[in-house]
PDB file of C-alpha atoms in Angstrom:
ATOM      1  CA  UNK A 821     -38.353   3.881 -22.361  1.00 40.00           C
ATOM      2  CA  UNK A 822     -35.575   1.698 -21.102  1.00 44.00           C
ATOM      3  CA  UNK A 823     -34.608   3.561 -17.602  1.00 46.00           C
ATOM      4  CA  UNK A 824     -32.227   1.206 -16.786  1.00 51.00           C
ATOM      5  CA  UNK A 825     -29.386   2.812 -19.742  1.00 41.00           C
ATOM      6  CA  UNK A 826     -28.421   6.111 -18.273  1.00 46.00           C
ATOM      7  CA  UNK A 827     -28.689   4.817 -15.073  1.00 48.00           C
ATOM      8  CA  UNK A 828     -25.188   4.723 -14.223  1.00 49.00           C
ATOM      9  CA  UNK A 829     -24.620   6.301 -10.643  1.00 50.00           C
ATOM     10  CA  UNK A 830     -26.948   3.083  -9.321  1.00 59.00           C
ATOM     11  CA  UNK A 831     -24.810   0.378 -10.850  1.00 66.00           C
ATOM     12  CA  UNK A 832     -21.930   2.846  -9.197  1.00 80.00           C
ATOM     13  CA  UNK A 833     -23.128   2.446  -5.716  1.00 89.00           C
ATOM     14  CA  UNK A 834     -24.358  -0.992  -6.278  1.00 88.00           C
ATOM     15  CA  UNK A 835     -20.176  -1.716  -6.958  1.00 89.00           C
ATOM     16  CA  UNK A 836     -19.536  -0.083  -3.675  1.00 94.00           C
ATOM     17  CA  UNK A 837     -22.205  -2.257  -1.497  1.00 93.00           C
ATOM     18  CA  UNK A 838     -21.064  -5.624  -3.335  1.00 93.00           C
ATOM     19  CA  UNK A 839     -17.210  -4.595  -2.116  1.00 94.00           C
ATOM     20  CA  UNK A 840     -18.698  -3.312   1.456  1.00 93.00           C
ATOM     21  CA  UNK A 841     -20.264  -6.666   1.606  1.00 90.00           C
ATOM     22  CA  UNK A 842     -17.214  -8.494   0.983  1.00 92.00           C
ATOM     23  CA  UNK A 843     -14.936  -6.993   3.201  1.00 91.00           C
ATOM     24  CA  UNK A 844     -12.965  -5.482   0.257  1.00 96.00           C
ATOM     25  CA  UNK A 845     -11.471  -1.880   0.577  1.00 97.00           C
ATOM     26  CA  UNK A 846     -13.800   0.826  -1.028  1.00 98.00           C
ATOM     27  CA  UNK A 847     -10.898   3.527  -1.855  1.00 98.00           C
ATOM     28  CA  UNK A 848     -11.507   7.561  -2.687  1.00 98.00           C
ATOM     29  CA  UNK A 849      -9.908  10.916  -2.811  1.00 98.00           C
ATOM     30  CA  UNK A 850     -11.108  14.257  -1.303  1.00 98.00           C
ATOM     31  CA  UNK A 851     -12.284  17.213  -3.762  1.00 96.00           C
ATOM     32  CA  UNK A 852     -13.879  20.892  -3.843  1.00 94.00           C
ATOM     33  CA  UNK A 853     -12.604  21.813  -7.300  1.00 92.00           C
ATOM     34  CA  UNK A 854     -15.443  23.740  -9.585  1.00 91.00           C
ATOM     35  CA  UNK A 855     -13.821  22.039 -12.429  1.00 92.00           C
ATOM     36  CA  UNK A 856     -16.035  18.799 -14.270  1.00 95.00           C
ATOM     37  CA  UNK A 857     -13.244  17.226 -15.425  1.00 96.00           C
ATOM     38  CA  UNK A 858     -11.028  16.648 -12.091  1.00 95.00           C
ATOM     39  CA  UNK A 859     -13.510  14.407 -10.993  1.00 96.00           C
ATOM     40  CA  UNK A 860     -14.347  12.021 -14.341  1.00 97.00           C
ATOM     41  CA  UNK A 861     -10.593  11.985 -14.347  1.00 96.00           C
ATOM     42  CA  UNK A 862     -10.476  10.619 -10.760  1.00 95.00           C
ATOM     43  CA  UNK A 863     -12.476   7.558 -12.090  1.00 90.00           C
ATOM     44  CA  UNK A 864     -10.006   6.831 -14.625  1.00 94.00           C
ATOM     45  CA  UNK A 865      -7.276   6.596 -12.082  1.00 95.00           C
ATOM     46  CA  UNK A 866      -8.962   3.981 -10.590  1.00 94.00           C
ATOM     47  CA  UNK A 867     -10.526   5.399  -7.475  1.00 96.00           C
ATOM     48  CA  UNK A 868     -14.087   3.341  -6.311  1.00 96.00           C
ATOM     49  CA  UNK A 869     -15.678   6.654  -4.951  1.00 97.00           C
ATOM     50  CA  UNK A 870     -14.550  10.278  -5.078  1.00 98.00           C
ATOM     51  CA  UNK A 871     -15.572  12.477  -1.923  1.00 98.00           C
ATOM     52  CA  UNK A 872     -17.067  15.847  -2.591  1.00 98.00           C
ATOM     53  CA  UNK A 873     -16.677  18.128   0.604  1.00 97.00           C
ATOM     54  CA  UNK A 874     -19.177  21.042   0.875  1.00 95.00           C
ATOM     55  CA  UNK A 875     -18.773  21.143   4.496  1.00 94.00           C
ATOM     56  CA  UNK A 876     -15.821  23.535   4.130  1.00 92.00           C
ATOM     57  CA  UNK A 877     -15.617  24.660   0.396  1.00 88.00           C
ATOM     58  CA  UNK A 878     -19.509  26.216   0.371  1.00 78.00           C
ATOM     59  CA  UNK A 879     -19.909  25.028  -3.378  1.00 91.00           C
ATOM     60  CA  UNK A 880     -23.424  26.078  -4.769  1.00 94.00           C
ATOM     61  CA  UNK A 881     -25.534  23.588  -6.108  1.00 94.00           C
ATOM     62  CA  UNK A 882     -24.598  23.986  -9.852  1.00 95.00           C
ATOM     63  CA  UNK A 883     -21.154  22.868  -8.653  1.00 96.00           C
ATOM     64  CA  UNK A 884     -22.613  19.919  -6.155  1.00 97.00           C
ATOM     65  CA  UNK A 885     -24.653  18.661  -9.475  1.00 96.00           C
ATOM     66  CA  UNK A 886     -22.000  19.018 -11.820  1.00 97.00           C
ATOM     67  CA  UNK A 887     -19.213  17.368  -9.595  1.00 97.00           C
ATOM     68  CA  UNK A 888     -21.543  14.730  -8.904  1.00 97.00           C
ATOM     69  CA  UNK A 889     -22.516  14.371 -12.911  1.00 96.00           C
ATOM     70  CA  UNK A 890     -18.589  14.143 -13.514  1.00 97.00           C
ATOM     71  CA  UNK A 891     -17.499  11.526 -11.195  1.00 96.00           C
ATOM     72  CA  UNK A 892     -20.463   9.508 -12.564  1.00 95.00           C
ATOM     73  CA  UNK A 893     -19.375   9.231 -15.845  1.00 94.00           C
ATOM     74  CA  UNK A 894     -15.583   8.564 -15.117  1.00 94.00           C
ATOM     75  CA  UNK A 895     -17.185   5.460 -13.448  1.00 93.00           C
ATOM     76  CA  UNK A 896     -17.127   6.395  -9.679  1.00 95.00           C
ATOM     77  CA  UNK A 897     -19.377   6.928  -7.313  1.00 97.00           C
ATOM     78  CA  UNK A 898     -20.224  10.049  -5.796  1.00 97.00           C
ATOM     79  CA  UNK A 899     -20.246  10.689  -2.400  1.00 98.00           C
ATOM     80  CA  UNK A 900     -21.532  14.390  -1.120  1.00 98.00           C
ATOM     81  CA  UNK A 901     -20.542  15.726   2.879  1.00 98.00           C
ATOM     82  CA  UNK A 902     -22.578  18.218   3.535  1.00 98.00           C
ATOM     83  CA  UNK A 903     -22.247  21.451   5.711  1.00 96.00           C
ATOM     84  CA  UNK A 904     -24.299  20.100   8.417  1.00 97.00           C
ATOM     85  CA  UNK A 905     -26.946  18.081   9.659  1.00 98.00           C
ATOM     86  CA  UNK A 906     -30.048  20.445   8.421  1.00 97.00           C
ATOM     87  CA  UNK A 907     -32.222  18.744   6.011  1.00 96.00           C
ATOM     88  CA  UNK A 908     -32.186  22.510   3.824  1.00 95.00           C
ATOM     89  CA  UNK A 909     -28.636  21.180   3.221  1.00 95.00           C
ATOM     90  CA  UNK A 910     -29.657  17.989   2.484  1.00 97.00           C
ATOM     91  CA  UNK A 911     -32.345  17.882   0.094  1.00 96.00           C
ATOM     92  CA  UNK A 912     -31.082  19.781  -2.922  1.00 96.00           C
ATOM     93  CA  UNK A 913     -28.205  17.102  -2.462  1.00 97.00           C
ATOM     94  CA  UNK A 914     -30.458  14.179  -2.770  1.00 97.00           C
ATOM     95  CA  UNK A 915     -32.301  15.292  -5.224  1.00 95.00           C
ATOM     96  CA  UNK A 916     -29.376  15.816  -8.339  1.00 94.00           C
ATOM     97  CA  UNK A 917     -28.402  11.896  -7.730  1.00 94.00           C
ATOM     98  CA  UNK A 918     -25.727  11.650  -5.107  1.00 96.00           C
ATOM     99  CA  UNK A 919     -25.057   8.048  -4.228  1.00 97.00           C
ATOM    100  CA  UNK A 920     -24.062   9.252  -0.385  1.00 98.00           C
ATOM    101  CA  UNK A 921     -24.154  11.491   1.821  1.00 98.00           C
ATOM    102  CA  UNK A 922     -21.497  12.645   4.894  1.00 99.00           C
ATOM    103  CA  UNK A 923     -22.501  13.928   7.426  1.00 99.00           C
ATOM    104  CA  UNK A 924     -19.666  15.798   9.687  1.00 98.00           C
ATOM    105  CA  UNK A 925     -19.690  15.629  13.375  1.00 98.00           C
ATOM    106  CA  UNK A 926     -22.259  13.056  14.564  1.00 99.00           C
ATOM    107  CA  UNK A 927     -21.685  12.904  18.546  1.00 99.00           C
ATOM    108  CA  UNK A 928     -25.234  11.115  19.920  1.00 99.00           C
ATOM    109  CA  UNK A 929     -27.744   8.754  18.695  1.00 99.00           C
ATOM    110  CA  UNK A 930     -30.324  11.325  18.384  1.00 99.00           C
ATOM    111  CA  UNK A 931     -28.109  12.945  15.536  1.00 99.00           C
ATOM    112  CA  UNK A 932     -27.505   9.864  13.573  1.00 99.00           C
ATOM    113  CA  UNK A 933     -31.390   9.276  13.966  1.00 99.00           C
ATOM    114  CA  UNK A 934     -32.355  12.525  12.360  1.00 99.00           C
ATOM    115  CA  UNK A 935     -29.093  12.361   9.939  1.00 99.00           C
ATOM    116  CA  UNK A 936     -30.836   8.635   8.652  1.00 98.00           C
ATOM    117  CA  UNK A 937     -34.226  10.072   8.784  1.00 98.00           C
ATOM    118  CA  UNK A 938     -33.727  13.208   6.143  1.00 98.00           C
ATOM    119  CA  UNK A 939     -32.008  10.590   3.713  1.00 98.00           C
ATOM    120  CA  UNK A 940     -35.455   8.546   4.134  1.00 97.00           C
ATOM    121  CA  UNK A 941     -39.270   8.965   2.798  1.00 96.00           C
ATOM    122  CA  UNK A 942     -42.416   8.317   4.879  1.00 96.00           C
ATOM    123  CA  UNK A 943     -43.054   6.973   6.931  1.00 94.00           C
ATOM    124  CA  UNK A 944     -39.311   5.757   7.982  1.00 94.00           C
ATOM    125  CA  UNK A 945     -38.347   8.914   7.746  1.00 96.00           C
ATOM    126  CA  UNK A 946     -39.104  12.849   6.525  1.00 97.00           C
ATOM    127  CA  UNK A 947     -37.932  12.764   3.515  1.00 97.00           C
ATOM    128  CA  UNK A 948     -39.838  15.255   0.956  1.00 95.00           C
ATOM    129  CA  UNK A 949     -40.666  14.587  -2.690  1.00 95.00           C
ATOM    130  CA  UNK A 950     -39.013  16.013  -5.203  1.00 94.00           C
ATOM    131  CA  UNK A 951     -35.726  14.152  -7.312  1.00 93.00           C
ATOM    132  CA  UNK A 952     -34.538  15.588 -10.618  1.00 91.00           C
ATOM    133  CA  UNK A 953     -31.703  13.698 -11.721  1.00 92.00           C
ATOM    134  CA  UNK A 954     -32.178  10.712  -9.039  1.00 91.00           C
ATOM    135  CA  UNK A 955     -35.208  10.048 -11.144  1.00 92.00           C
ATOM    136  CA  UNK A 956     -33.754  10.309 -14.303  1.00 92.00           C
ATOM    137  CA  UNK A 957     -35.576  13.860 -14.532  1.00 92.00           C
ATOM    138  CA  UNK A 958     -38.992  11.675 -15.180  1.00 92.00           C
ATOM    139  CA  UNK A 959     -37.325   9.004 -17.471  1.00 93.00           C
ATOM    140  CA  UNK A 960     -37.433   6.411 -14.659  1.00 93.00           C
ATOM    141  CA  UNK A 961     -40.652   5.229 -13.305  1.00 94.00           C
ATOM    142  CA  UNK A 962     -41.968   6.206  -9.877  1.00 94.00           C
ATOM    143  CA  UNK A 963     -42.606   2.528  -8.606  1.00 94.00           C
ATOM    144  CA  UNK A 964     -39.123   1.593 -10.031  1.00 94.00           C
ATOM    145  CA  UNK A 965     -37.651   4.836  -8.007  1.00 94.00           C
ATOM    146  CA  UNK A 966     -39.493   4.603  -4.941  1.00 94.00           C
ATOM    147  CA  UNK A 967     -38.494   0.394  -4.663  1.00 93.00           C
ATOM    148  CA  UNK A 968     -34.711   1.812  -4.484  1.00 92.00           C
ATOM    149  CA  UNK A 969     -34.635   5.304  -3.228  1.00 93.00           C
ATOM    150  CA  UNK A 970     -33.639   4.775   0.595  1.00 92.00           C
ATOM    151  CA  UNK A 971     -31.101   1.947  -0.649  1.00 92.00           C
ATOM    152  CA  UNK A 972     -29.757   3.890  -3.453  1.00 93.00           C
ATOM    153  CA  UNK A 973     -28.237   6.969  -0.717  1.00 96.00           C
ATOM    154  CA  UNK A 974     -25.416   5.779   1.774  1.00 98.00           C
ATOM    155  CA  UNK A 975     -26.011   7.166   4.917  1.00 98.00           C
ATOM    156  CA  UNK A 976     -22.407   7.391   6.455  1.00 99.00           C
ATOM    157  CA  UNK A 977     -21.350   9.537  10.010  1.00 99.00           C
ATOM    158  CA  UNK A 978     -18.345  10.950  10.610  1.00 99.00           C
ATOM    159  CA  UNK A 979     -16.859  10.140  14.397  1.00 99.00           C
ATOM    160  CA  UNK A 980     -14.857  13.181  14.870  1.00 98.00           C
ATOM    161  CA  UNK A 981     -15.050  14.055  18.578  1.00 99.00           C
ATOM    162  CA  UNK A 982     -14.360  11.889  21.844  1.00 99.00           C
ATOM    163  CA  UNK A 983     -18.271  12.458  22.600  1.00 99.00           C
ATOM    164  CA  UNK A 984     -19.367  10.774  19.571  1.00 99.00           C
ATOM    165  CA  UNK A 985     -16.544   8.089  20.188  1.00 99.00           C
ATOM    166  CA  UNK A 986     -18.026   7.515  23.818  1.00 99.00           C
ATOM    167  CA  UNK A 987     -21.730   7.470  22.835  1.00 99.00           C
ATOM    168  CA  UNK A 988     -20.796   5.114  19.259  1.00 99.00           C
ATOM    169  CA  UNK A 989     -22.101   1.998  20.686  1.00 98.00           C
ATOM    170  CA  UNK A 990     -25.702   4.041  20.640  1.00 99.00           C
ATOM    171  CA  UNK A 991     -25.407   5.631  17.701  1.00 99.00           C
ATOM    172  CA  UNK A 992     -24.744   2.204  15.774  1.00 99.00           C
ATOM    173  CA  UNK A 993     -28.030   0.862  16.728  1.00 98.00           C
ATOM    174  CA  UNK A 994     -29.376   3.256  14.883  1.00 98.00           C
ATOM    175  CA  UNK A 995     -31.207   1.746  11.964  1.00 98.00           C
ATOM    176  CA  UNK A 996     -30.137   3.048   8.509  1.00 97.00           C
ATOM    177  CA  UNK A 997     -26.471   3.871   9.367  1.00 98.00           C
ATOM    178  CA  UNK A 998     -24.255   2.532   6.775  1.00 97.00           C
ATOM    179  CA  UNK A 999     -20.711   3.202   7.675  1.00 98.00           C
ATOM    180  CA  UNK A1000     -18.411   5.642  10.134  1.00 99.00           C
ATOM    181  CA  UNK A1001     -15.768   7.716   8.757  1.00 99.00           C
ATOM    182  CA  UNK A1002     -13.075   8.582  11.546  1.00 98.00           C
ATOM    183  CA  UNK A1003     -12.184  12.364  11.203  1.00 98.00           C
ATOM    184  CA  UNK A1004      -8.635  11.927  12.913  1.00 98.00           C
ATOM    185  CA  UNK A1005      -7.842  16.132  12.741  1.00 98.00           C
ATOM    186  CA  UNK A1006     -11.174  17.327  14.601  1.00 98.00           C
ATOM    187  CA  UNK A1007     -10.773  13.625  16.826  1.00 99.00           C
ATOM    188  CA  UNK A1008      -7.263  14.483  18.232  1.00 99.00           C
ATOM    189  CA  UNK A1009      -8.726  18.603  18.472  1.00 99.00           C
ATOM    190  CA  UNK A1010     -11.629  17.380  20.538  1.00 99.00           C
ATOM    191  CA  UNK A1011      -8.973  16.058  23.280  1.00 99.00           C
ATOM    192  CA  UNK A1012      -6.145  19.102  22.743  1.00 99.00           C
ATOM    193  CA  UNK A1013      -4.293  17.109  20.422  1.00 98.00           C
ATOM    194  CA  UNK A1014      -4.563  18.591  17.689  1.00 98.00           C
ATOM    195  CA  UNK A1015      -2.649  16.848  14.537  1.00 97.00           C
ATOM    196  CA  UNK A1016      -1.053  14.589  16.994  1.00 98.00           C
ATOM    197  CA  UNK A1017      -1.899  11.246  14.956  1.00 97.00           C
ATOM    198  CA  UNK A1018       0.402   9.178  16.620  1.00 96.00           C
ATOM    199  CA  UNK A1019      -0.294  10.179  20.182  1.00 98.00           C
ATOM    200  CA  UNK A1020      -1.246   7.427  22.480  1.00 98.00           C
ATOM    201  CA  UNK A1021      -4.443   8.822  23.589  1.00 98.00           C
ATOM    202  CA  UNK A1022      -5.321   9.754  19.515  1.00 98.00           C
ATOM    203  CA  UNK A1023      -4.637   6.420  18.339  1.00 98.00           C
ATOM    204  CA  UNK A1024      -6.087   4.819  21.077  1.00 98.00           C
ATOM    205  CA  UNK A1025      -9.583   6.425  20.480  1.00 98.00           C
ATOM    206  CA  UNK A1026      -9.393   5.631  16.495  1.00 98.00           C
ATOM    207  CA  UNK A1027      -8.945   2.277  17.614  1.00 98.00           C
ATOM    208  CA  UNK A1028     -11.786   2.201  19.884  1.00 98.00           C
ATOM    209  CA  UNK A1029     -13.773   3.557  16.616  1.00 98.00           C
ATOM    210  CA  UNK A1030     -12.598   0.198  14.751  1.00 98.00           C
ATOM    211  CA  UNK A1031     -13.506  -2.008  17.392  1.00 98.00           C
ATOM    212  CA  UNK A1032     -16.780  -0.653  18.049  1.00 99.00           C
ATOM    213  CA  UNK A1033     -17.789  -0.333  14.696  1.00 98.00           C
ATOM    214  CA  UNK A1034     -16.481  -4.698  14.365  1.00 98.00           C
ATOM    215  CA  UNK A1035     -18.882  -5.407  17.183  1.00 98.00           C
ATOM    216  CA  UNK A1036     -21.945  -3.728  15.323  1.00 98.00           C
ATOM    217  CA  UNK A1037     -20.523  -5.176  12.054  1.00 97.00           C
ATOM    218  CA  UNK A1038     -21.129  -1.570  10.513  1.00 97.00           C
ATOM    219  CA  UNK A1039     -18.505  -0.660   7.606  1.00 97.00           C
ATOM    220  CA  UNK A1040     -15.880   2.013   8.778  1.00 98.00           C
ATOM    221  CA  UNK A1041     -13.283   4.451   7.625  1.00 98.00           C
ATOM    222  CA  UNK A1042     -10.749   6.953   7.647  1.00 98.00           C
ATOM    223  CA  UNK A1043     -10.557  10.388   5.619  1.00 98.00           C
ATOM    224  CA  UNK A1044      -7.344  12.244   5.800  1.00 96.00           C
ATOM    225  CA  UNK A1045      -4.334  14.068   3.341  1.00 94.00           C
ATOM    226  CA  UNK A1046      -1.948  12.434   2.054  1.00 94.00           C
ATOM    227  CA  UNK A1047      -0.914  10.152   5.349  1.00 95.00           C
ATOM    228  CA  UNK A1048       0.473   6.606   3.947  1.00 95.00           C
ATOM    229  CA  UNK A1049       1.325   5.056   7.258  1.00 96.00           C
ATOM    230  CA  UNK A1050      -2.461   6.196   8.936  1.00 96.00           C
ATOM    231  CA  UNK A1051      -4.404   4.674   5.563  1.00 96.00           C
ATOM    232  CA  UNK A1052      -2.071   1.956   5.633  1.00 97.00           C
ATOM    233  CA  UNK A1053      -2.913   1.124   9.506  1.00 96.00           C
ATOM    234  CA  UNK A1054      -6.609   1.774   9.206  1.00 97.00           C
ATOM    235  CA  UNK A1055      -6.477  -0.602   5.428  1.00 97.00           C
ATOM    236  CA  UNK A1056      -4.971  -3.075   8.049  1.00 97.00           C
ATOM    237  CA  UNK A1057      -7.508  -2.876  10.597  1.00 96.00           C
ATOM    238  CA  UNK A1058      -9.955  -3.999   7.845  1.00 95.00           C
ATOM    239  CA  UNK A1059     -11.298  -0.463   6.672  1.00 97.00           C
ATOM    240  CA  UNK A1060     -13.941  -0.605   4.013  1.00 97.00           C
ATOM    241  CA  UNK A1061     -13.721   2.822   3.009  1.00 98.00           C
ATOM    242  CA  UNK A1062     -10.152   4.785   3.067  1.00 98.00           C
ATOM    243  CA  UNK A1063     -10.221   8.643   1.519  1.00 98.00           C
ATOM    244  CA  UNK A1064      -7.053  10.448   1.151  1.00 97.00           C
ATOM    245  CA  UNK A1065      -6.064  13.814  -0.472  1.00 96.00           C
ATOM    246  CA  UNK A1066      -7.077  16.753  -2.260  1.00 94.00           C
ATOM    247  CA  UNK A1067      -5.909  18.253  -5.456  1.00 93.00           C
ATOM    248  CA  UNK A1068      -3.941  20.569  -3.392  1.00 94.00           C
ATOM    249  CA  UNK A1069      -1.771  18.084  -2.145  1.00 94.00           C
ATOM    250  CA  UNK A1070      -1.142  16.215  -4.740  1.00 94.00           C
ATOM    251  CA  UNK A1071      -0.321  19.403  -7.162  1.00 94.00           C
ATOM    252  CA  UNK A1072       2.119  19.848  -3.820  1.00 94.00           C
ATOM    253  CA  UNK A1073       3.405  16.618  -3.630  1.00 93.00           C
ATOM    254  CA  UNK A1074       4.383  16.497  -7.438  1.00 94.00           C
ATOM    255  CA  UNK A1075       5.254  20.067  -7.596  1.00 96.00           C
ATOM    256  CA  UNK A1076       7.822  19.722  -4.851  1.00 96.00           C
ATOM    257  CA  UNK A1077       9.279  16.601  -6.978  1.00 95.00           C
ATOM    258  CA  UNK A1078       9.381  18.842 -10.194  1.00 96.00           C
ATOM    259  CA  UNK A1079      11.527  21.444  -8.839  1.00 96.00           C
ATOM    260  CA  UNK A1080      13.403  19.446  -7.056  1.00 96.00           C
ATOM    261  CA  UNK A1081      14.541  17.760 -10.174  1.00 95.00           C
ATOM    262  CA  UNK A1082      14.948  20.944 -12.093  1.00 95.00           C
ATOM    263  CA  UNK A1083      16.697  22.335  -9.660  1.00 94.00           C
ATOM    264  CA  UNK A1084      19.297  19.158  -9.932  1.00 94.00           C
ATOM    265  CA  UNK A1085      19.593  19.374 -13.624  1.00 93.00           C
ATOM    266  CA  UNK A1086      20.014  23.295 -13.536  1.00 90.00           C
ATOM    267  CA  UNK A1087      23.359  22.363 -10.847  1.00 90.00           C
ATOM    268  CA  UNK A1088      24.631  20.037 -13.084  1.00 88.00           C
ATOM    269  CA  UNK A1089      24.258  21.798 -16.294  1.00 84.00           C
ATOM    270  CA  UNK A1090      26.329  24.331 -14.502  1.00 69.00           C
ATOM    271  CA  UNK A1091      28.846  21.619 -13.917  1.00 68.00           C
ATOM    272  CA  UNK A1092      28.756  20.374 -17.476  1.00 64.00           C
ATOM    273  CA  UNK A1093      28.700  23.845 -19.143  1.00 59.00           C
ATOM    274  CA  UNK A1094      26.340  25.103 -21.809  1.00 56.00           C
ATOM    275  CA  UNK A1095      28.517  24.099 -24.304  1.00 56.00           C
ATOM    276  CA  UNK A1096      28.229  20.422 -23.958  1.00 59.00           C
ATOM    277  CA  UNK A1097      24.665  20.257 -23.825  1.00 57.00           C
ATOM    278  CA  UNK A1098      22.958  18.052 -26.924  1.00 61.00           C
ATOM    279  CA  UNK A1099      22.261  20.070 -29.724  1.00 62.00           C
ATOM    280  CA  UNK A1100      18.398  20.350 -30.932  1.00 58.00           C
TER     281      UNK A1100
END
C-alpha cells in the first residue's frame, strides 16, 4: 500500500521545519472551538499552523482528534498545548497525529528534559507504544514510522514566568527542544505586571527571551490576542513562530465593525427619510 498518500500532516510539519530552517516566519491563530470546520477553514486563510489550546478549554479527545484531523486537511499543521506537563496528557495527544506539542509553563531544565522525553521512544526517552492515526491506523509501516516518529512531533516550551526566563540558558541545552513560545500575559503576572506589555521591566524580559534563544540558535515565538504592534515587534526581532487570536476576538473585532456601520446607516437613513430610500 502506498503510505506515503494520506500522509498529509508529515508533509505539513515538514513545511514548517523547511521555513524554521530558513529564518522565515511560521504564522498561526489560537483555537478551542468543537467545531471541524473552523479549523480546515483556518488553512484556507493562509495560516502555516493553527494552535489548539487544551490547557484552558479541557476539550476531550474526540475534539483534540477531530481539530487536529481538520486543520490537516485545510493544509495546516496542527499544533496541540496541552494541560500540563504529565505524560497521561500527553500520550493520547501523540498518538491521533499531532505535528506538536506545547507545553505551558516550563521554568527549569529538568522540566524541558522530561517535557522532550514523553514526546520521545526508548531509549532517548519514555515514550510508550501505541499511535493510531500517527501510523496511519496500520497503513504505514513500522520501520517507516519508527525512522520519523521523534522528528515528526515539535517539541516547543512556553517561557511564561521570570524563573523560566532566568534559568533559559539551561533549559536550551536541553537536547530535543525545538522552539520557545513567550507567554507575555502569565510573563508580566509572574513579576505583578499583569497585562502591562509595554512596561519596561515586561518588555525587557521578552527581550531577554529573544536574545537568549539567538545565542542557542533555537527558533522562538510569541502567542497572544489580537496585539498588532507586540507580533509586529517580536516578527521584527526575527520570530519564527508568531500566534495571534481566537475566534472570539475576531467575531469581536468584526462584530464591533458591523454595528458600527449599521448603526451609521440607521442615523443617516433617519436623515434621508424612509421615503427616499431605493425601491426593491
Amino acid at each position: 500500500m502506498n503510505y506515503e498518500k494520506g500522509n498529509g500532516y508529515i508533509m505539513k510539519l515538514d513545511h514548517i521545519r523547511e521555513k524554521m530552517e530558513s529564518g522565515q516566519l511560521c504564522f498561526g491563530t489560537h483555537c478551542s472551538t468543537t467545531e471541524p470546520w473552523y479549523y480546515e477553514m483556518c488553512g484556507f486563510l493562509g495560516y502555516d499552523y493553527v494552535w489548539i489550546d487544551n490547557e484552558h478549554a479541557g476539550m476531550t479527545m474526540p475534539m483534540v482528534q477531530n481539530a487536529i484531523v481538520a486543520t490537516n486537511a485545510g493544509g495546516c499543521a496542527a499544533f496541540v498545548r496541552v494541560q500540563n506537563h504529565d505524560i497521561s496528557n500527553v500520550k493520547p495527544v501523540l498518538e491521533v497525529g499531532t505535528d506538536g506539542i506545547i507545553f505551558p509553563m516550563v521554568n527549569t531544565p529538568q522540566e524541558a528534559e522530561h517535557c522532550v522525553s514523553v514526546c520521545t521512544y526508548p531509549l532517548r526517552g519514555v515514550r510508550g507504544f501505541g499511535p493510531l492515526r500517527a501510523i496511519q491506523y496500520g497503513n504505514m509501516p513500522l520501520e517507516k514510522y519508527l525512522a520519523q516518529a521523534d522528528r515528526s512531533v515539535l517539541k516547543l516550551l512556553q517561557c511564561e514566568h521570570v524563573d523560566g526566563v532566568n534559568r533559559l540558558d539551561e533549559i536550551l541545552e536541553v537536547p530535543g527542544v525545538d522552539g520557545i513560545i513567550c507567554g507575555p500575559m502569565d510573563l508580566s503576572a509572574s513579576i505583578g505586571k499583569m497585562g502591562q506589555l509595554t512596561d519596561p521591566e515586561v518588555v525587557g524580559l521578552m527581550q531577554k527571551i529573544i536574545d537568549t534563544c539567538k545565542a542557542h540558535h533555537i527558533p522562538f515565538g510569541i502567542s497572544i490576542g489580537v496585539n498588532y504592534d507586540l507580533i509586529k515587534f517580536w516578527i521584527d526581532q526575527g520570530a519564527t513562530f508568531a500566534s495571534m487570536g481566537t475566534p472570539a476576538d475576531y467575531f469581536w473585532c468584526m462584530s464591533q465593525q458591523a454595528v458600527a456601520k449599521a448603526r451609521t446607516f440607521e442615523a443617516q437613513r433617519s436623515h434621508i427619510g424612509i421615503s427616499q430610500l431605493p425601491n426593491k
